[in-house]
Amino acid sequence: MEGTEQQTGNLWQRLENNEFDRFGIISFGFLIIGIVGGITVGVFVKDAIWQIGVIAAFTMLSLSMMLAVQPMKWIMRTMALAIIVDLIFILVNLF
């Protein structure tokens, strides 16, 4: 069949090179980045304005990449970076 070529590699490599499911991944990214960023700011870092600024900067970087329809490699990396920053601030403020 034409157009049904199998991608090889691990899950991360397949997501970075997946142009077919671009809009599904972007929709999922909007949802996850927005929810995790909002929970992080609302529950864990509501007292420190510099932490809110850092979280907002990484969240907006990720969302801007998605809105600008950048290559999937950039989108996936900024999404991962935003989630990592959120989790770091959650862990730092939790303990």
Short mmCIF file of N, CA, C and O in Angstrom, two decimals:
data_model
loop_
_atom_site.label_atom_id
_atom_site.label_comp_id
_atom_site.label_asym_id
_atom_site.label_seq_id
_atom_site.Cartn_x
_atom_site.Cartn_y
_atom_site.Cartn_z
N MET A 1 0.84 -1.18 0.00
CA MET A 1 0.00 0.00 0.00
C MET A 1 0.88 1.24 0.00
O MET A 1 1.91 1.28 0.66
N GLU A 2 0.43 2.22 -0.68
CA GLU A 2 1.19 3.46 -0.74
C GLU A 2 0.87 4.32 0.47
O GLU A 2 -0.27 4.39 0.91
N GLY A 3 1.89 5.01 0.97
CA GLY A 3 1.70 5.96 2.05
C GLY A 3 1.59 5.35 3.43
O GLY A 3 1.28 6.05 4.38
N THR A 4 1.78 4.04 3.54
CA THR A 4 1.70 3.41 4.86
C THR A 4 3.06 2.86 5.26
O THR A 4 3.22 1.70 5.59
N GLU A 5 4.06 3.70 5.22
CA GLU A 5 5.40 3.26 5.60
C GLU A 5 5.53 3.26 7.12
O GLU A 5 5.00 4.12 7.81
N GLN A 6 6.20 2.26 7.64
CA GLN A 6 6.40 2.12 9.07
C GLN A 6 7.59 2.95 9.51
O GLN A 6 8.63 2.95 8.86
N GLN A 7 7.43 3.66 10.61
CA GLN A 7 8.55 4.41 11.18
C GLN A 7 9.29 3.51 12.15
O GLN A 7 8.68 2.71 12.86
N THR A 8 10.60 3.67 12.17
CA THR A 8 11.41 2.88 13.09
C THR A 8 12.02 3.80 14.14
O THR A 8 12.06 5.01 13.97
N GLY A 9 12.47 3.21 15.21
CA GLY A 9 13.09 3.98 16.29
C GLY A 9 12.23 3.92 17.53
O GLY A 9 11.16 3.31 17.56
N ASN A 10 12.72 4.58 18.57
CA ASN A 10 11.95 4.58 19.81
C ASN A 10 10.79 5.56 19.73
O ASN A 10 10.63 6.27 18.74
N LEU A 11 9.97 5.59 20.75
CA LEU A 11 8.76 6.43 20.75
C LEU A 11 9.10 7.90 20.57
O LEU A 11 8.43 8.62 19.83
N TRP A 12 10.13 8.38 21.26
CA TRP A 12 10.51 9.79 21.16
C TRP A 12 10.88 10.17 19.74
O TRP A 12 10.46 11.20 19.23
N GLN A 13 11.67 9.34 19.06
CA GLN A 13 12.07 9.63 17.68
C GLN A 13 10.88 9.60 16.75
O GLN A 13 10.77 10.41 15.82
N ARG A 14 9.96 8.69 16.99
CA ARG A 14 8.77 8.65 16.14
C ARG A 14 7.89 9.87 16.34
O ARG A 14 7.30 10.38 15.39
N LEU A 15 7.77 10.36 17.58
CA LEU A 15 6.97 11.56 17.83
C LEU A 15 7.62 12.80 17.22
O LEU A 15 6.92 13.68 16.70
N GLU A 16 8.96 12.88 17.29
CA GLU A 16 9.65 14.05 16.73
C GLU A 16 9.55 14.10 15.21
O GLU A 16 9.61 15.17 14.62
N ASN A 17 9.40 12.97 14.56
CA ASN A 17 9.37 12.93 13.09
C ASN A 17 7.98 12.65 12.54
O ASN A 17 7.82 12.35 11.37
N ASN A 18 6.96 12.76 13.36
CA ASN A 18 5.61 12.41 12.97
C ASN A 18 4.86 13.64 12.46
O ASN A 18 4.37 14.44 13.23
N GLU A 19 4.78 13.79 11.17
CA GLU A 19 4.03 14.90 10.58
C GLU A 19 2.57 14.52 10.34
O GLU A 19 1.72 15.37 10.24
N PHE A 20 2.27 13.22 10.28
CA PHE A 20 0.90 12.78 10.00
C PHE A 20 -0.03 13.11 11.16
O PHE A 20 -1.15 13.57 10.95
N ASP A 21 0.42 12.90 12.39
CA ASP A 21 -0.41 13.15 13.57
C ASP A 21 -0.09 14.48 14.23
O ASP A 21 -0.32 14.67 15.42
N ARG A 22 0.43 15.43 13.49
CA ARG A 22 0.87 16.72 14.02
C ARG A 22 -0.23 17.41 14.83
O ARG A 22 0.00 17.86 15.94
N PHE A 23 -1.42 17.50 14.30
CA PHE A 23 -2.47 18.27 14.96
C PHE A 23 -3.02 17.56 16.19
O PHE A 23 -3.44 18.21 17.14
N GLY A 24 -2.99 16.25 16.20
CA GLY A 24 -3.36 15.52 17.40
C GLY A 24 -2.35 15.71 18.52
O GLY A 24 -2.72 15.92 19.68
N ILE A 25 -1.07 15.68 18.17
CA ILE A 25 -0.02 15.89 19.16
C ILE A 25 -0.06 17.32 19.69
O ILE A 25 0.09 17.56 20.89
N ILE A 26 -0.30 18.27 18.80
CA ILE A 26 -0.37 19.67 19.22
C ILE A 26 -1.58 19.89 20.14
O ILE A 26 -1.49 20.58 21.15
N SER A 27 -2.72 19.28 19.82
CA SER A 27 -3.90 19.40 20.69
C SER A 27 -3.63 18.82 22.07
O SER A 27 -3.99 19.42 23.09
N PHE A 28 -3.00 17.65 22.09
CA PHE A 28 -2.64 17.03 23.36
C PHE A 28 -1.64 17.91 24.12
O PHE A 28 -1.73 18.06 25.34
N GLY A 29 -0.71 18.52 23.39
CA GLY A 29 0.28 19.40 24.01
C GLY A 29 -0.36 20.62 24.65
O GLY A 29 -0.01 20.99 25.77
N PHE A 30 -1.30 21.26 23.95
CA PHE A 30 -2.01 22.40 24.52
C PHE A 30 -2.68 22.01 25.83
O PHE A 30 -2.62 22.72 26.82
N LEU A 31 -3.34 20.86 25.81
CA LEU A 31 -4.07 20.40 26.99
C LEU A 31 -3.12 20.13 28.16
O LEU A 31 -3.32 20.66 29.26
N ILE A 32 -2.10 19.35 27.93
CA ILE A 32 -1.20 18.95 29.01
C ILE A 32 -0.37 20.12 29.53
O ILE A 32 -0.26 20.33 30.74
N ILE A 33 0.20 20.92 28.64
CA ILE A 33 1.02 22.05 29.06
C ILE A 33 0.18 23.05 29.84
O ILE A 33 0.61 23.58 30.87
N GLY A 34 -1.03 23.31 29.37
CA GLY A 34 -1.91 24.25 30.08
C GLY A 34 -2.32 23.76 31.45
O GLY A 34 -2.29 24.52 32.43
N ILE A 35 -2.67 22.49 31.55
CA ILE A 35 -3.12 21.94 32.83
C ILE A 35 -1.97 21.87 33.83
O ILE A 35 -2.10 22.32 34.98
N VAL A 36 -0.83 21.31 33.42
CA VAL A 36 0.30 21.17 34.35
C VAL A 36 0.84 22.53 34.76
O VAL A 36 1.15 22.76 35.93
N GLY A 37 0.95 23.46 33.82
CA GLY A 37 1.42 24.81 34.15
C GLY A 37 0.47 25.52 35.10
O GLY A 37 0.91 26.18 36.06
N GLY A 38 -0.83 25.38 34.87
CA GLY A 38 -1.81 26.01 35.74
C GLY A 38 -1.81 25.43 37.15
O GLY A 38 -1.88 26.17 38.14
N ILE A 39 -1.69 24.12 37.25
CA ILE A 39 -1.64 23.49 38.56
C ILE A 39 -0.36 23.90 39.30
O ILE A 39 -0.39 24.19 40.50
N THR A 40 0.74 23.95 38.58
CA THR A 40 2.01 24.33 39.21
C THR A 40 1.93 25.74 39.77
O THR A 40 2.33 25.99 40.91
N VAL A 41 1.42 26.67 38.99
CA VAL A 41 1.33 28.05 39.45
C VAL A 41 0.27 28.20 40.54
O VAL A 41 0.50 28.86 41.55
N GLY A 42 -0.87 27.59 40.36
CA GLY A 42 -1.97 27.78 41.30
C GLY A 42 -1.80 27.11 42.64
O GLY A 42 -2.27 27.61 43.66
N VAL A 43 -1.10 26.00 42.68
CA VAL A 43 -1.00 25.24 43.92
C VAL A 43 0.36 25.37 44.58
O VAL A 43 0.47 25.53 45.78
N PHE A 44 1.42 25.33 43.78
CA PHE A 44 2.75 25.19 44.35
C PHE A 44 3.58 26.47 44.42
O PHE A 44 4.34 26.66 45.35
N VAL A 45 3.49 27.35 43.44
CA VAL A 45 4.39 28.52 43.43
C VAL A 45 3.64 29.84 43.45
O VAL A 45 4.09 30.82 42.87
N LYS A 46 2.55 29.91 44.15
CA LYS A 46 1.76 31.14 44.15
C LYS A 46 2.38 32.26 44.97
O LYS A 46 1.92 33.38 44.92
N ASP A 47 3.45 31.98 45.73
CA ASP A 47 4.07 33.00 46.57
C ASP A 47 5.30 33.66 45.94
O ASP A 47 5.67 34.76 46.34
N ALA A 48 5.96 33.01 45.01
CA ALA A 48 7.20 33.54 44.45
C ALA A 48 6.98 33.99 43.01
O ALA A 48 6.77 33.17 42.12
N ILE A 49 7.04 35.29 42.79
CA ILE A 49 6.75 35.84 41.47
C ILE A 49 7.80 35.43 40.43
O ILE A 49 7.46 35.23 39.26
N TRP A 50 9.06 35.26 40.84
CA TRP A 50 10.09 34.87 39.87
C TRP A 50 9.85 33.44 39.37
O TRP A 50 10.10 33.13 38.21
N GLN A 51 9.31 32.57 40.24
CA GLN A 51 9.00 31.20 39.81
C GLN A 51 7.83 31.20 38.83
O GLN A 51 7.83 30.45 37.85
N ILE A 52 6.85 32.04 39.09
CA ILE A 52 5.72 32.16 38.17
C ILE A 52 6.21 32.66 36.81
O ILE A 52 5.77 32.18 35.76
N GLY A 53 7.15 33.60 36.81
CA GLY A 53 7.69 34.12 35.57
C GLY A 53 8.44 33.06 34.77
O GLY A 53 8.32 32.99 33.54
N VAL A 54 9.23 32.24 35.46
CA VAL A 54 9.97 31.17 34.77
C VAL A 54 9.00 30.15 34.18
O VAL A 54 9.15 29.74 33.02
N ILE A 55 8.02 29.75 34.95
CA ILE A 55 7.03 28.78 34.46
C ILE A 55 6.26 29.36 33.27
O ILE A 55 6.04 28.68 32.27
N ALA A 56 5.86 30.62 33.37
CA ALA A 56 5.12 31.25 32.27
C ALA A 56 5.99 31.36 31.02
O ALA A 56 5.49 31.15 29.90
N ALA A 57 7.27 31.65 31.18
CA ALA A 57 8.16 31.77 30.02
C ALA A 57 8.30 30.44 29.28
O ALA A 57 8.17 30.38 28.05
N PHE A 58 8.52 29.35 30.02
CA PHE A 58 8.67 28.05 29.36
C PHE A 58 7.35 27.55 28.79
O PHE A 58 7.32 26.93 27.72
N THR A 59 6.26 27.83 29.48
CA THR A 59 4.94 27.44 28.96
C THR A 59 4.64 28.20 27.68
O THR A 59 4.18 27.61 26.70
N MET A 60 4.89 29.49 27.67
CA MET A 60 4.60 30.29 26.47
C MET A 60 5.54 29.93 25.32
O MET A 60 5.13 29.99 24.16
N LEU A 61 6.77 29.56 25.63
CA LEU A 61 7.69 29.11 24.58
C LEU A 61 7.12 27.87 23.89
O LEU A 61 7.07 27.80 22.65
N SER A 62 6.65 26.94 24.69
CA SER A 62 6.07 25.72 24.14
C SER A 62 4.80 26.00 23.33
O SER A 62 4.64 25.51 22.22
N LEU A 63 3.92 26.80 23.89
CA LEU A 63 2.67 27.12 23.20
C LEU A 63 2.91 27.93 21.92
O LEU A 63 2.23 27.74 20.92
N SER A 64 3.91 28.81 21.95
CA SER A 64 4.24 29.59 20.75
C SER A 64 4.77 28.71 19.63
O SER A 64 4.46 28.92 18.46
N MET A 65 5.56 27.70 19.98
CA MET A 65 6.05 26.76 18.97
C MET A 65 4.89 26.00 18.32
O MET A 65 4.88 25.77 17.12
N MET A 66 3.91 25.64 19.14
CA MET A 66 2.75 24.91 18.60
C MET A 66 1.91 25.81 17.70
O MET A 66 1.47 25.40 16.63
N LEU A 67 1.67 27.05 18.14
CA LEU A 67 0.86 27.97 17.34
C LEU A 67 1.54 28.37 16.04
O LEU A 67 0.88 28.61 15.04
N ALA A 68 2.86 28.44 16.05
CA ALA A 68 3.61 28.82 14.86
C ALA A 68 3.82 27.64 13.92
O ALA A 68 4.41 27.81 12.85
N VAL A 69 3.35 26.47 14.27
CA VAL A 69 3.46 25.24 13.48
C VAL A 69 4.92 25.01 13.08
O VAL A 69 5.24 24.84 11.91
N GLN A 70 5.77 25.02 14.08
CA GLN A 70 7.19 24.75 13.88
C GLN A 70 7.41 23.27 13.63
O GLN A 70 6.48 22.47 13.78
N PRO A 71 8.62 22.87 13.25
CA PRO A 71 8.87 21.43 13.07
C PRO A 71 8.58 20.64 14.36
O PRO A 71 8.77 21.15 15.46
N MET A 72 8.14 19.41 14.19
CA MET A 72 7.76 18.59 15.33
C MET A 72 8.90 18.39 16.31
O MET A 72 8.68 18.26 17.51
N LYS A 73 10.12 18.39 15.83
CA LYS A 73 11.27 18.23 16.72
C LYS A 73 11.33 19.37 17.73
O LYS A 73 11.53 19.14 18.92
N TRP A 74 11.11 20.59 17.28
CA TRP A 74 11.13 21.75 18.18
C TRP A 74 9.94 21.71 19.13
O TRP A 74 10.06 22.03 20.31
N ILE A 75 8.79 21.35 18.61
CA ILE A 75 7.58 21.29 19.43
C ILE A 75 7.74 20.28 20.55
O ILE A 75 7.46 20.57 21.72
N MET A 76 8.19 19.08 20.22
CA MET A 76 8.34 18.03 21.23
C MET A 76 9.38 18.41 22.28
O MET A 76 9.20 18.16 23.47
N ARG A 77 10.47 19.03 21.86
CA ARG A 77 11.51 19.40 22.82
C ARG A 77 11.06 20.52 23.75
O ARG A 77 11.35 20.49 24.94
N THR A 78 10.33 21.51 23.24
CA THR A 78 9.86 22.58 24.12
C THR A 78 8.75 22.09 25.03
O THR A 78 8.64 22.54 26.17
N MET A 79 7.93 21.15 24.55
CA MET A 79 6.92 20.57 25.42
C MET A 79 7.58 19.80 26.57
O MET A 79 7.17 19.95 27.73
N ALA A 80 8.58 19.02 26.26
CA ALA A 80 9.29 18.27 27.30
C ALA A 80 9.97 19.21 28.28
O ALA A 80 9.94 18.99 29.49
N LEU A 81 10.57 20.28 27.76
CA LEU A 81 11.24 21.25 28.62
C LEU A 81 10.25 21.94 29.55
O LEU A 81 10.53 22.11 30.74
N ALA A 82 9.08 22.30 29.06
CA ALA A 82 8.07 22.94 29.90
C ALA A 82 7.59 22.00 31.00
O ALA A 82 7.44 22.40 32.15
N ILE A 83 7.37 20.74 30.66
CA ILE A 83 6.93 19.76 31.66
C ILE A 83 8.02 19.54 32.70
O ILE A 83 7.75 19.46 33.90
N ILE A 84 9.28 19.45 32.27
CA ILE A 84 10.39 19.25 33.21
C ILE A 84 10.51 20.43 34.17
O ILE A 84 10.68 20.25 35.37
N VAL A 85 10.41 21.66 33.65
CA VAL A 85 10.48 22.84 34.51
C VAL A 85 9.33 22.84 35.51
O VAL A 85 9.52 23.12 36.70
N ASP A 86 8.13 22.50 35.05
CA ASP A 86 6.98 22.44 35.96
C ASP A 86 7.21 21.41 37.06
O ASP A 86 6.96 21.67 38.24
N LEU A 87 7.70 20.23 36.69
CA LEU A 87 7.93 19.19 37.68
C LEU A 87 9.03 19.56 38.67
O LEU A 87 8.94 19.24 39.85
N ILE A 88 10.05 20.25 38.19
CA ILE A 88 11.12 20.71 39.09
C ILE A 88 10.55 21.67 40.13
O ILE A 88 10.82 21.54 41.33
N PHE A 89 9.75 22.63 39.70
CA PHE A 89 9.18 23.59 40.64
C PHE A 89 8.17 22.92 41.59
O PHE A 89 8.07 23.30 42.75
N ILE A 90 7.45 21.93 41.10
CA ILE A 90 6.54 21.19 41.98
C ILE A 90 7.33 20.48 43.07
O ILE A 90 7.01 20.57 44.26
N LEU A 91 8.40 19.79 42.67
CA LEU A 91 9.20 19.05 43.66
C LEU A 91 9.92 19.97 44.62
O LEU A 91 10.00 19.69 45.82
N VAL A 92 10.45 21.09 44.13
CA VAL A 92 11.16 22.03 44.99
C VAL A 92 10.22 22.63 46.03
O VAL A 92 10.57 22.76 47.22
N ASN A 93 9.02 23.00 45.64
CA ASN A 93 8.07 23.63 46.56
C ASN A 93 7.29 22.63 47.39
O ASN A 93 6.67 23.01 48.39
N LEU A 94 7.32 21.36 47.00
CA LEU A 94 6.63 20.35 47.76
C LEU A 94 7.40 19.96 49.01
O LEU A 94 6.82 19.71 50.06
N PHE A 95 8.73 19.96 48.91
CA PHE A 95 9.56 19.50 50.05
C PHE A 95 10.25 20.65 50.70
O PHE A 95 10.68 21.55 50.45
#
